[in-house]
Amino acid sequence: MDGGGIDRKLVEVTKTAIKYGYYSTTRKRNSALQSKRAKSHGRNYFRYHQSHHYLNIKDIPNAIDPSLKKLQFDYIDLTAALTPKEIERADRAGWRKEAFQGFLAGASSIRMIDLEREPRRRPAERDRTYDDSRKANPSDAINGSVMRKINYPWGKKGKESLSAVLCSKTPNTGFEIDETKEYAEMWMGDYPVLPAKDLKTGEELHKIVDENKEQLLGKTCVEKFGGVVAFLPKILSIAKALPLQIHPNKELSERLHQKDPDKFTDANHKPEIAIALGPFEVFAGWKATKDIQALFDVLPPLSRFLPKEHGEFNNETLMQICQRILTASDEEIAETQEELAKIPAEKYGEQAYILDLLPRMQEQYSKEDPGNLVALLTMNFLQLSAGDAIYVPADAPHAYLSGDIVECMARSNNVLNTGFCPRADRDSIDLFTAALTFSPHNAEEVKLGTSKTEKSKNGKTCMFAPPMSEFNMLKTNLDHGETETIQAIAGPSVLFATSGSGKMIADGKTHDIQEGYVFFVGHGVEITHEASSGLDVYQAYAE
């Protein structure tokens, strides 16, 4: 204890234990736990354990003992007891005290920490809830939204975060914005890591879909994508750069998932689109090769990253440069940036913006972060406006820098990070560089335009159609009093409003719709929107 305060050493030890994998729940597979076994005085023990207990505190030992036996451990070194939500907030402290005494009698030290007051960063804590009255009927529109906090350190704080504002607008979730916390993402889909839920019953969307595959998805989509929603839409609110990353292709995802299913939680690829809801800055794809070579030809500090033998730059040259930057020492990275900052802007030609962005990136992370050099020297920097969009294929490097966006991707959560993050969070550099794809290779190739769609009856809807099979995205924009009808789609949709209000009519039923409302719509349902104020609706769908 620090004078009656928090024992900082204990906090740091706990963080380190969690960071290096000494954390799990009884739901983890035994094989995973065996690999994290530790020894103390000849006895097996599990370093960090989380257990969910019910209202009867007397049953706590009966919950712990079977877990120890099942996992083949002798005792638990560090335990987190999660207070049941049925316990009123005012009574929780007393419940926890009695609970700890119930199964930790004789422990040398007990620390009570209210986890709800601690910002949850990795993984972010997100819930989605859906209102579903007749699951088996595909004509039902299912209303949903966020219920708990969404914290990543790159997210916007408090009400500055559109993802948080939209979460707070949905009724019956109990979500309240904390102005001191970052809110980064709002997920809307059936991905089981962070699934949507039935607003009334709390049932997870992927379970609802699994029980009613053909009724909700349609036979064609079941045959094409299996019994799941093939896409995952999100709202992102970005205050500083996300990690510099790629999403592995299907072949690599299958290998990574087989090798480490806890980290790579599926075997799918993850191409994605991002649609700006306002000003949006992003690093995405590669600059034209000639533009990259122009920098290395005139900026002497960069010569240390060049291959020994090179002529005109090609993709192999670019891969070697990236690998040399990513494997350079912290001192080399910092020294290179200091030298670049001293070179006059005219030497950079049309890429003089690098000098403006460099101190910003250094402040967000550090002068030792290699992502600063990879992004600024080799990747396209785009400044987009509301309605603009980009497409990022699998294995293409990208890092969102600022703004509020709609993001939608193939149903996956796999990622490889290599910059704009602490060294300990970076993935294998060899794996990252070997997986890189070299398309798109200029700023225009990154951008995704819109087209008219035959699904719009009144011409108020446009379509984003990325070159992939899993989904398209419709955007409907209505002024006060206007209406739009979206023809029936031969597959599932996730529909959500980002601004405005009005009515949505589906199968003769009328639903309120306003910013923050989310609907799952089964296949074969025609939708009509009536705007009572300006209404913006996005609808991701598969066919």
XYZ file of C-alpha atoms in Angstrom:
543
model
C 0.000 0.000 0.000
C 1.206 3.529 -0.726
C 0.115 5.326 2.433
C -3.330 3.738 2.257
C -3.562 4.236 -1.531
C -3.207 1.837 -4.440
C -0.278 -0.601 -4.398
C 1.303 0.453 -7.696
C 3.680 -2.481 -7.748
C 0.757 -4.897 -7.535
C -1.014 -3.047 -10.342
C 2.039 -3.265 -12.604
C 2.592 -6.949 -11.811
C -1.053 -7.642 -12.638
C -0.806 -5.733 -15.918
C 2.318 -7.655 -16.867
C 0.654 -10.976 -16.027
C -2.313 -10.133 -18.225
C -0.084 -8.820 -21.011
C 1.899 -12.053 -21.235
C -1.116 -14.282 -21.229
C -1.485 -15.324 -17.605
C -5.186 -14.573 -17.686
C -8.093 -16.687 -18.645
C -11.536 -17.807 -17.640
C -12.799 -21.284 -16.994
C -14.139 -21.258 -20.528
C -10.641 -21.408 -22.050
C -9.539 -24.748 -23.380
C -7.466 -26.882 -21.040
C -4.666 -27.043 -23.614
C -4.290 -23.283 -23.576
C -4.180 -23.214 -19.798
C -1.635 -26.012 -19.586
C 0.770 -23.920 -21.645
C 0.546 -21.158 -19.062
C 1.107 -23.402 -16.039
C 3.500 -22.155 -13.358
C 5.229 -23.870 -10.431
C 5.546 -22.711 -6.838
C 7.084 -24.954 -4.162
C 6.285 -27.988 -6.298
C 2.586 -27.085 -6.628
C 0.697 -26.070 -9.744
C -1.079 -22.751 -9.693
C -2.916 -20.498 -12.145
C -1.636 -16.949 -12.002
C -4.807 -15.085 -12.913
C -8.330 -16.422 -12.798
C -11.703 -14.847 -13.438
C -14.838 -16.477 -12.097
C -18.488 -15.552 -12.479
C -20.556 -16.197 -9.347
C -24.222 -15.935 -8.611
C -26.171 -14.321 -5.827
C -25.670 -17.094 -3.285
C -22.247 -16.360 -1.830
C -22.227 -19.712 -0.013
C -21.835 -21.388 -3.414
C -18.556 -19.621 -4.233
C -16.247 -22.385 -2.936
C -18.333 -24.865 -4.917
C -17.655 -22.788 -8.031
C -13.905 -22.437 -7.437
C -13.041 -26.011 -6.413
C -14.409 -27.741 -9.545
C -12.590 -25.189 -11.700
C -9.274 -25.991 -10.011
C -9.862 -29.719 -10.400
C -10.942 -29.399 -14.014
C -7.934 -27.253 -14.934
C -5.543 -29.379 -12.843
C -4.357 -26.520 -10.630
C -3.740 -26.558 -6.890
C -4.524 -22.958 -6.091
C -5.162 -19.519 -7.603
C -2.609 -16.763 -7.145
C -4.759 -13.819 -8.245
C -8.537 -13.791 -8.559
C -11.049 -11.294 -9.934
C -14.594 -11.737 -8.646
C -17.209 -10.154 -10.878
C -20.139 -8.737 -8.970
C -23.479 -9.982 -10.396
C -25.412 -7.261 -12.164
C -28.438 -8.146 -10.036
C -26.673 -6.645 -7.006
C -27.583 -2.998 -6.594
C -24.637 -0.625 -6.911
C -25.000 0.577 -3.309
C -24.742 -3.026 -2.031
C -21.838 -4.164 -4.196
C -19.019 -3.305 -1.813
C -20.580 -5.425 0.933
C -21.227 -8.289 -1.461
C -17.639 -8.289 -2.688
C -16.210 -8.170 0.838
C -18.274 -11.183 1.887
C -17.535 -12.922 -1.399
C -13.782 -12.562 -0.973
C -14.025 -13.801 2.589
C -16.041 -16.741 1.286
C -13.227 -18.244 -0.773
C -10.032 -16.351 0.051
C -9.973 -16.812 3.816
C -6.368 -16.830 5.002
C -5.026 -15.016 1.924
C -2.091 -12.736 2.636
C -3.611 -9.748 0.855
C -6.908 -8.846 -0.773
C -7.355 -5.911 -3.130
C -10.827 -4.609 -4.037
C -10.932 -2.787 -7.377
C -14.066 -1.560 -9.129
C -13.310 -2.583 -12.704
C -16.222 -0.537 -14.028
C -14.250 2.600 -13.162
C -11.128 1.467 -14.989
C -10.829 2.243 -18.735
C -10.856 -1.056 -20.620
C -8.461 -0.794 -23.531
C -7.478 -4.194 -24.923
C -9.786 -5.715 -25.802
C -12.386 -2.978 -26.003
C -15.628 -3.777 -24.213
C -18.570 -3.571 -26.555
C -22.073 -4.951 -26.579
C -24.805 -4.666 -29.149
C -28.459 -5.292 -28.391
C -31.215 -6.194 -30.809
C -34.981 -6.161 -30.453
C -36.364 -9.392 -31.888
C -39.964 -10.407 -31.401
C -40.237 -13.249 -33.970
C -36.815 -14.625 -34.820
C -38.046 -17.166 -37.357
C -39.799 -14.555 -39.467
C -37.365 -12.799 -41.828
C -39.733 -9.864 -42.251
C -39.007 -8.687 -38.712
C -36.702 -5.686 -38.447
C -34.543 -6.100 -35.363
C -33.555 -2.930 -33.534
C -30.189 -2.765 -31.820
C -27.391 -0.693 -30.359
C -24.567 -0.434 -27.853
C -24.988 -1.042 -24.158
C -21.511 -0.642 -22.596
C -18.310 1.328 -23.025
C -15.997 1.062 -26.047
C -12.473 2.045 -25.056
C -9.376 2.116 -27.226
C -6.744 4.774 -26.516
C -6.990 6.104 -30.082
C -10.721 6.843 -29.717
C -12.262 10.268 -29.227
C -13.179 11.368 -25.725
C -16.695 11.701 -24.372
C -19.287 13.390 -26.567
C -16.616 14.217 -29.163
C -16.922 10.563 -30.170
C -19.728 9.953 -32.659
C -19.621 6.229 -31.889
C -20.380 7.026 -28.242
C -23.102 9.529 -29.122
C -24.828 7.027 -31.402
C -24.568 4.376 -28.705
C -26.197 6.681 -26.177
C -29.121 7.458 -28.497
C -30.515 3.939 -28.563
C -33.195 3.329 -25.915
C -33.095 0.741 -23.148
C -29.323 0.199 -23.172
C -28.346 2.096 -20.020
C -25.258 3.417 -21.816
C -24.018 6.775 -20.481
C -21.072 8.737 -21.841
C -18.154 9.436 -19.502
C -16.399 12.611 -20.659
C -13.056 11.350 -19.300
C -12.973 8.182 -21.414
C -12.109 7.417 -25.025
C -14.784 5.767 -27.155
C -13.488 4.239 -30.359
C -15.802 1.691 -31.961
C -19.435 0.671 -32.261
C -19.862 -2.867 -33.612
C -23.044 -4.070 -35.329
C -23.055 -7.710 -36.372
C -23.069 -11.357 -35.364
C -19.313 -11.828 -34.852
C -19.159 -13.973 -31.690
C -16.260 -12.118 -30.033
C -18.425 -9.002 -29.623
C -21.867 -9.910 -30.945
C -25.037 -7.934 -31.272
C -27.759 -8.891 -28.822
C -31.526 -9.031 -28.745
C -32.674 -5.802 -27.114
C -35.432 -7.539 -25.146
C -33.940 -10.918 -24.260
C -30.183 -10.345 -24.470
C -29.785 -13.317 -26.818
C -26.758 -12.973 -29.059
C -27.434 -12.329 -32.737
C -25.179 -15.125 -33.973
C -27.255 -17.606 -31.947
C -30.484 -16.192 -33.353
C -29.104 -16.488 -36.883
C -27.770 -19.984 -36.245
C -31.225 -21.178 -35.185
C -32.939 -19.603 -38.217
C -30.364 -19.629 -41.008
C -32.517 -19.954 -44.108
C -35.371 -17.867 -42.709
C -33.102 -14.887 -41.939
C -30.193 -15.234 -44.372
C -31.874 -16.893 -47.316
C -30.844 -20.143 -48.980
C -28.472 -18.436 -51.443
C -26.437 -16.690 -48.726
C -26.343 -19.812 -46.563
C -24.885 -21.772 -49.490
C -22.508 -18.958 -50.408
C -21.233 -17.822 -47.000
C -22.397 -20.465 -44.541
C -24.849 -19.810 -41.726
C -23.452 -16.424 -40.700
C -23.814 -12.756 -41.619
C -20.930 -12.367 -44.070
C -19.985 -8.816 -43.066
C -19.360 -6.706 -39.981
C -20.278 -2.988 -39.944
C -18.904 -0.536 -37.385
C -18.751 3.149 -36.483
C -15.236 4.384 -35.673
C -14.324 7.646 -33.919
C -10.620 8.358 -34.304
C -8.591 10.937 -32.378
C -5.120 9.636 -33.249
C -3.612 7.043 -35.544
C -4.698 3.448 -35.246
C -1.870 0.902 -35.403
C -0.232 0.577 -38.808
C -1.703 -2.728 -39.909
C -2.705 -5.240 -42.514
C -5.477 -7.830 -42.456
C -4.213 -11.225 -43.645
C -5.705 -12.908 -46.692
C -7.697 -16.136 -46.446
C -4.753 -18.474 -46.954
C -2.657 -16.785 -44.269
C -5.645 -16.389 -41.944
C -6.291 -20.128 -42.121
C -2.693 -20.864 -41.098
C -2.647 -18.263 -38.333
C -6.001 -19.399 -36.963
C -4.874 -23.003 -36.870
C -1.634 -22.045 -35.106
C -3.025 -19.476 -32.632
C -6.850 -19.479 -32.509
C -6.919 -17.314 -29.369
C -5.259 -14.404 -31.214
C -6.527 -15.046 -34.750
C -10.119 -15.895 -33.970
C -11.274 -16.928 -37.454
C -9.931 -18.243 -40.746
C -11.385 -15.522 -42.958
C -9.895 -12.543 -44.768
C -10.843 -8.965 -43.929
C -11.011 -6.552 -46.870
C -12.867 -3.436 -45.782
C -14.310 -0.080 -46.740
C -14.362 3.187 -44.804
C -16.898 5.942 -45.512
C -16.214 9.401 -44.109
C -18.959 10.964 -41.968
C -16.964 14.204 -41.805
C -13.295 15.174 -42.271
C -11.287 11.947 -42.392
C -7.502 11.505 -42.573
C -5.968 8.164 -43.437
C -2.782 6.446 -44.564
C -3.805 3.741 -47.041
C -2.081 1.774 -49.771
C 1.236 2.599 -51.401
C 2.300 5.777 -53.083
C 3.219 5.529 -56.737
C 6.647 3.899 -56.950
C 8.149 6.951 -58.656
C 7.025 9.177 -55.789
C 8.657 6.907 -53.211
C 11.886 6.770 -55.205
C 11.883 10.557 -55.577
C 12.172 10.892 -51.780
C 14.954 8.310 -51.426
C 16.900 9.908 -54.288
C 17.089 13.375 -52.689
C 16.936 12.764 -48.910
C 20.349 11.453 -47.703
C 19.115 10.206 -44.277
C 17.054 7.546 -46.080
C 20.034 5.889 -47.770
C 20.550 3.613 -44.728
C 17.312 1.807 -45.600
C 18.121 1.115 -49.253
C 19.114 -2.356 -50.465
C 22.809 -2.600 -51.377
C 21.995 -3.097 -55.021
C 19.030 -1.337 -56.549
C 18.114 0.450 -59.700
C 14.655 1.653 -60.543
C 12.327 0.959 -57.615
C 9.895 -1.933 -57.816
C 7.728 -3.804 -55.302
C 10.648 -5.960 -54.181
C 12.638 -2.800 -53.429
C 9.709 -1.406 -51.498
C 9.334 -4.580 -49.420
C 13.032 -4.527 -48.524
C 12.862 -0.853 -47.551
C 9.899 -1.509 -45.263
C 11.644 -4.450 -43.656
C 14.816 -2.419 -43.061
C 12.817 0.407 -41.463
C 10.816 -1.937 -39.255
C 13.910 -3.817 -38.057
C 16.014 -0.692 -37.435
C 16.973 0.220 -33.886
C 15.103 2.874 -31.950
C 18.184 5.093 -32.212
C 18.306 4.787 -36.017
C 14.613 5.601 -36.342
C 14.864 8.654 -34.072
C 18.060 9.898 -35.730
C 16.565 9.566 -39.218
C 13.516 11.614 -38.227
C 15.655 14.320 -36.629
C 17.700 14.595 -39.816
C 14.628 14.659 -42.055
C 13.117 17.477 -40.007
C 16.149 19.680 -40.795
C 15.884 19.325 -44.574
C 14.197 22.306 -46.343
C 10.627 21.774 -47.543
C 11.536 22.398 -51.194
C 13.586 19.198 -51.215
C 10.379 17.238 -50.607
C 8.626 18.750 -53.621
C 4.905 17.907 -53.645
C 5.406 15.710 -50.576
C 6.369 18.566 -48.240
C 3.320 17.679 -46.131
C 5.627 15.088 -44.546
C 7.299 17.842 -42.539
C 3.924 18.965 -41.163
C 2.801 15.465 -40.211
C 6.103 14.260 -38.737
C 5.929 16.119 -35.384
C 2.258 15.202 -35.067
C 3.006 11.505 -35.432
C 5.948 11.743 -33.048
C 3.752 13.369 -30.426
C 1.066 10.705 -30.758
C 3.475 7.821 -30.332
C 7.235 8.488 -30.266
C 10.271 9.439 -32.331
C 11.318 5.796 -32.133
C 8.183 4.418 -33.797
C 9.070 3.019 -37.254
C 5.470 3.505 -38.358
C 6.222 7.212 -38.736
C 8.689 6.509 -41.538
C 6.791 3.699 -43.257
C 3.561 5.718 -43.402
C 5.024 9.101 -44.333
C 7.535 7.869 -46.903
C 5.738 4.986 -48.620
C 1.971 5.267 -48.078
C -0.732 7.516 -49.501
C -1.954 10.232 -47.158
C -5.570 11.146 -47.923
C -7.750 13.917 -46.532
C -11.374 13.040 -47.268
C -14.718 14.753 -46.736
C -18.147 13.458 -45.725
C -19.366 10.904 -48.252
C -15.911 10.014 -49.575
C -14.859 6.394 -49.224
C -11.867 4.097 -49.561
C -11.410 0.376 -50.160
C -8.620 -1.532 -48.390
C -8.003 -5.055 -49.732
C -6.577 -7.854 -47.610
C -2.813 -7.508 -46.989
C -2.829 -3.792 -47.860
C -1.225 -1.477 -45.250
C -3.375 1.208 -43.684
C -3.714 3.375 -40.600
C -6.706 5.599 -39.938
C -5.509 8.913 -38.531
C -8.534 11.018 -37.550
C -12.268 11.392 -38.092
C -15.610 9.594 -37.727
C -16.329 6.872 -40.246
C -18.612 4.020 -41.196
C -16.465 0.925 -41.596
C -17.576 -2.400 -43.017
C -15.552 -5.512 -43.630
C -15.737 -9.190 -44.371
C -16.618 -11.097 -41.209
C -13.226 -11.303 -39.524
C -11.234 -9.820 -36.664
C -7.700 -10.758 -37.762
C -4.991 -8.120 -37.841
C -1.196 -7.793 -37.954
C 0.212 -4.606 -36.379
C 3.697 -3.214 -36.892
C 3.697 0.502 -36.070
C 1.910 3.293 -34.188
C 1.910 1.025 -31.150
C 4.329 -0.065 -28.398
C 7.041 -2.480 -29.507
C 5.529 -5.229 -27.355
C 2.272 -4.990 -29.344
C 3.917 -5.391 -32.761
C 3.573 -8.615 -34.671
C 6.319 -10.485 -36.497
C 8.048 -8.164 -38.958
C 8.936 -11.057 -41.272
C 5.312 -12.203 -41.287
C 4.053 -8.658 -41.872
C 6.367 -7.887 -44.785
C 5.938 -11.316 -46.398
C 2.153 -10.850 -46.359
C 2.170 -7.379 -47.924
C 0.324 -6.870 -51.173
C 1.288 -3.970 -53.441
C -2.106 -2.862 -54.624
C -3.431 -0.194 -54.491
C -0.351 1.705 -55.633
C -1.552 5.318 -55.808
C -4.098 7.496 -54.053
C -6.764 7.249 -56.730
C -6.763 3.450 -56.590
C -7.559 3.640 -52.864
C -10.735 5.664 -53.333
C -14.115 3.967 -53.686
C -16.800 5.818 -55.605
C -20.575 5.487 -55.528
C -23.036 4.319 -58.136
C -26.782 4.306 -58.641
C -28.632 1.233 -57.469
C -31.703 -0.530 -58.835
C -32.740 -1.237 -55.259
C -33.749 2.424 -54.855
C -37.303 3.206 -56.004
C -37.169 6.989 -55.475
C -33.542 7.703 -56.409
C -32.524 8.821 -52.903
C -30.007 6.015 -52.378
C -26.510 5.404 -53.719
C -24.336 2.294 -53.443
C -20.746 1.594 -52.433
C -19.748 -1.645 -54.183
C -16.227 -2.809 -53.271
C -14.576 -5.467 -55.460
C -15.432 -8.334 -53.073
C -18.356 -10.714 -52.718
C -19.286 -10.390 -49.040
C -21.252 -7.121 -49.076
C -22.300 -3.841 -50.651
C -23.290 -0.726 -48.725
C -26.327 1.472 -49.477
C -26.561 5.077 -48.300
C -29.959 6.789 -48.178
C -30.119 10.566 -47.689
C -33.528 12.183 -47.119
C -34.610 15.732 -46.414
C -37.646 16.586 -44.279
C -40.789 14.933 -45.649
C -39.013 12.813 -48.266
C -39.450 9.060 -48.627
C -37.414 6.219 -50.067
C -38.168 2.551 -50.645
C -35.433 -0.073 -50.784
C -36.537 -3.129 -52.707
C -36.353 -6.541 -51.078
C -32.812 -7.899 -50.866
C -32.039 -11.582 -51.349
C -29.929 -11.724 -48.222
C -29.491 -10.213 -44.741
C -28.956 -6.527 -44.002
C -27.701 -4.461 -41.099
C -29.293 -1.028 -41.270
C -28.393 1.974 -39.078
C -29.046 5.706 -38.919
C -26.203 8.172 -38.355
C -28.308 11.346 -38.251
C -31.881 12.576 -38.342
C -35.135 10.824 -37.510
C -38.234 9.385 -39.094
C -40.199 6.173 -39.599
C -39.227 2.860 -41.147
C -41.913 0.580 -42.558
C -41.209 -3.131 -43.032
C -43.812 -5.799 -43.773
C -46.633 -3.471 -42.768
C -45.049 -2.599 -39.419
C -43.853 0.900 -38.579
C -40.721 1.453 -36.524
C -39.192 4.652 -35.195
C -35.742 5.330 -36.594
C -33.257 7.984 -35.549
C -29.538 8.420 -35.131
C -28.054 5.526 -33.195
C -30.821 3.041 -34.064
C -29.644 -0.231 -35.628
C -31.783 -2.882 -37.343
C -31.080 -6.392 -38.532
C -33.340 -7.175 -41.512
C -33.919 -10.688 -42.793
C -33.797 -11.496 -46.506
C -36.677 -10.666 -48.806
C -37.990 -7.621 -46.871
C -38.829 -4.331 -48.583
C -38.017 -1.242 -46.493
C -39.573 2.237 -46.716
C -38.101 5.287 -44.954
C -40.083 8.431 -44.168
C -37.987 11.349 -42.894
C -39.386 13.711 -40.275
C -36.046 15.536 -40.310
C -32.928 15.063 -42.404
C -32.270 11.318 -42.271
C -29.059 9.467 -43.189
C -29.295 5.663 -43.238
C -26.643 3.100 -44.151
C -27.533 -0.469 -45.069
C -24.871 -3.160 -45.460
C -26.154 -6.277 -47.189
C -25.108 -9.547 -48.780
C -26.782 -11.415 -51.634
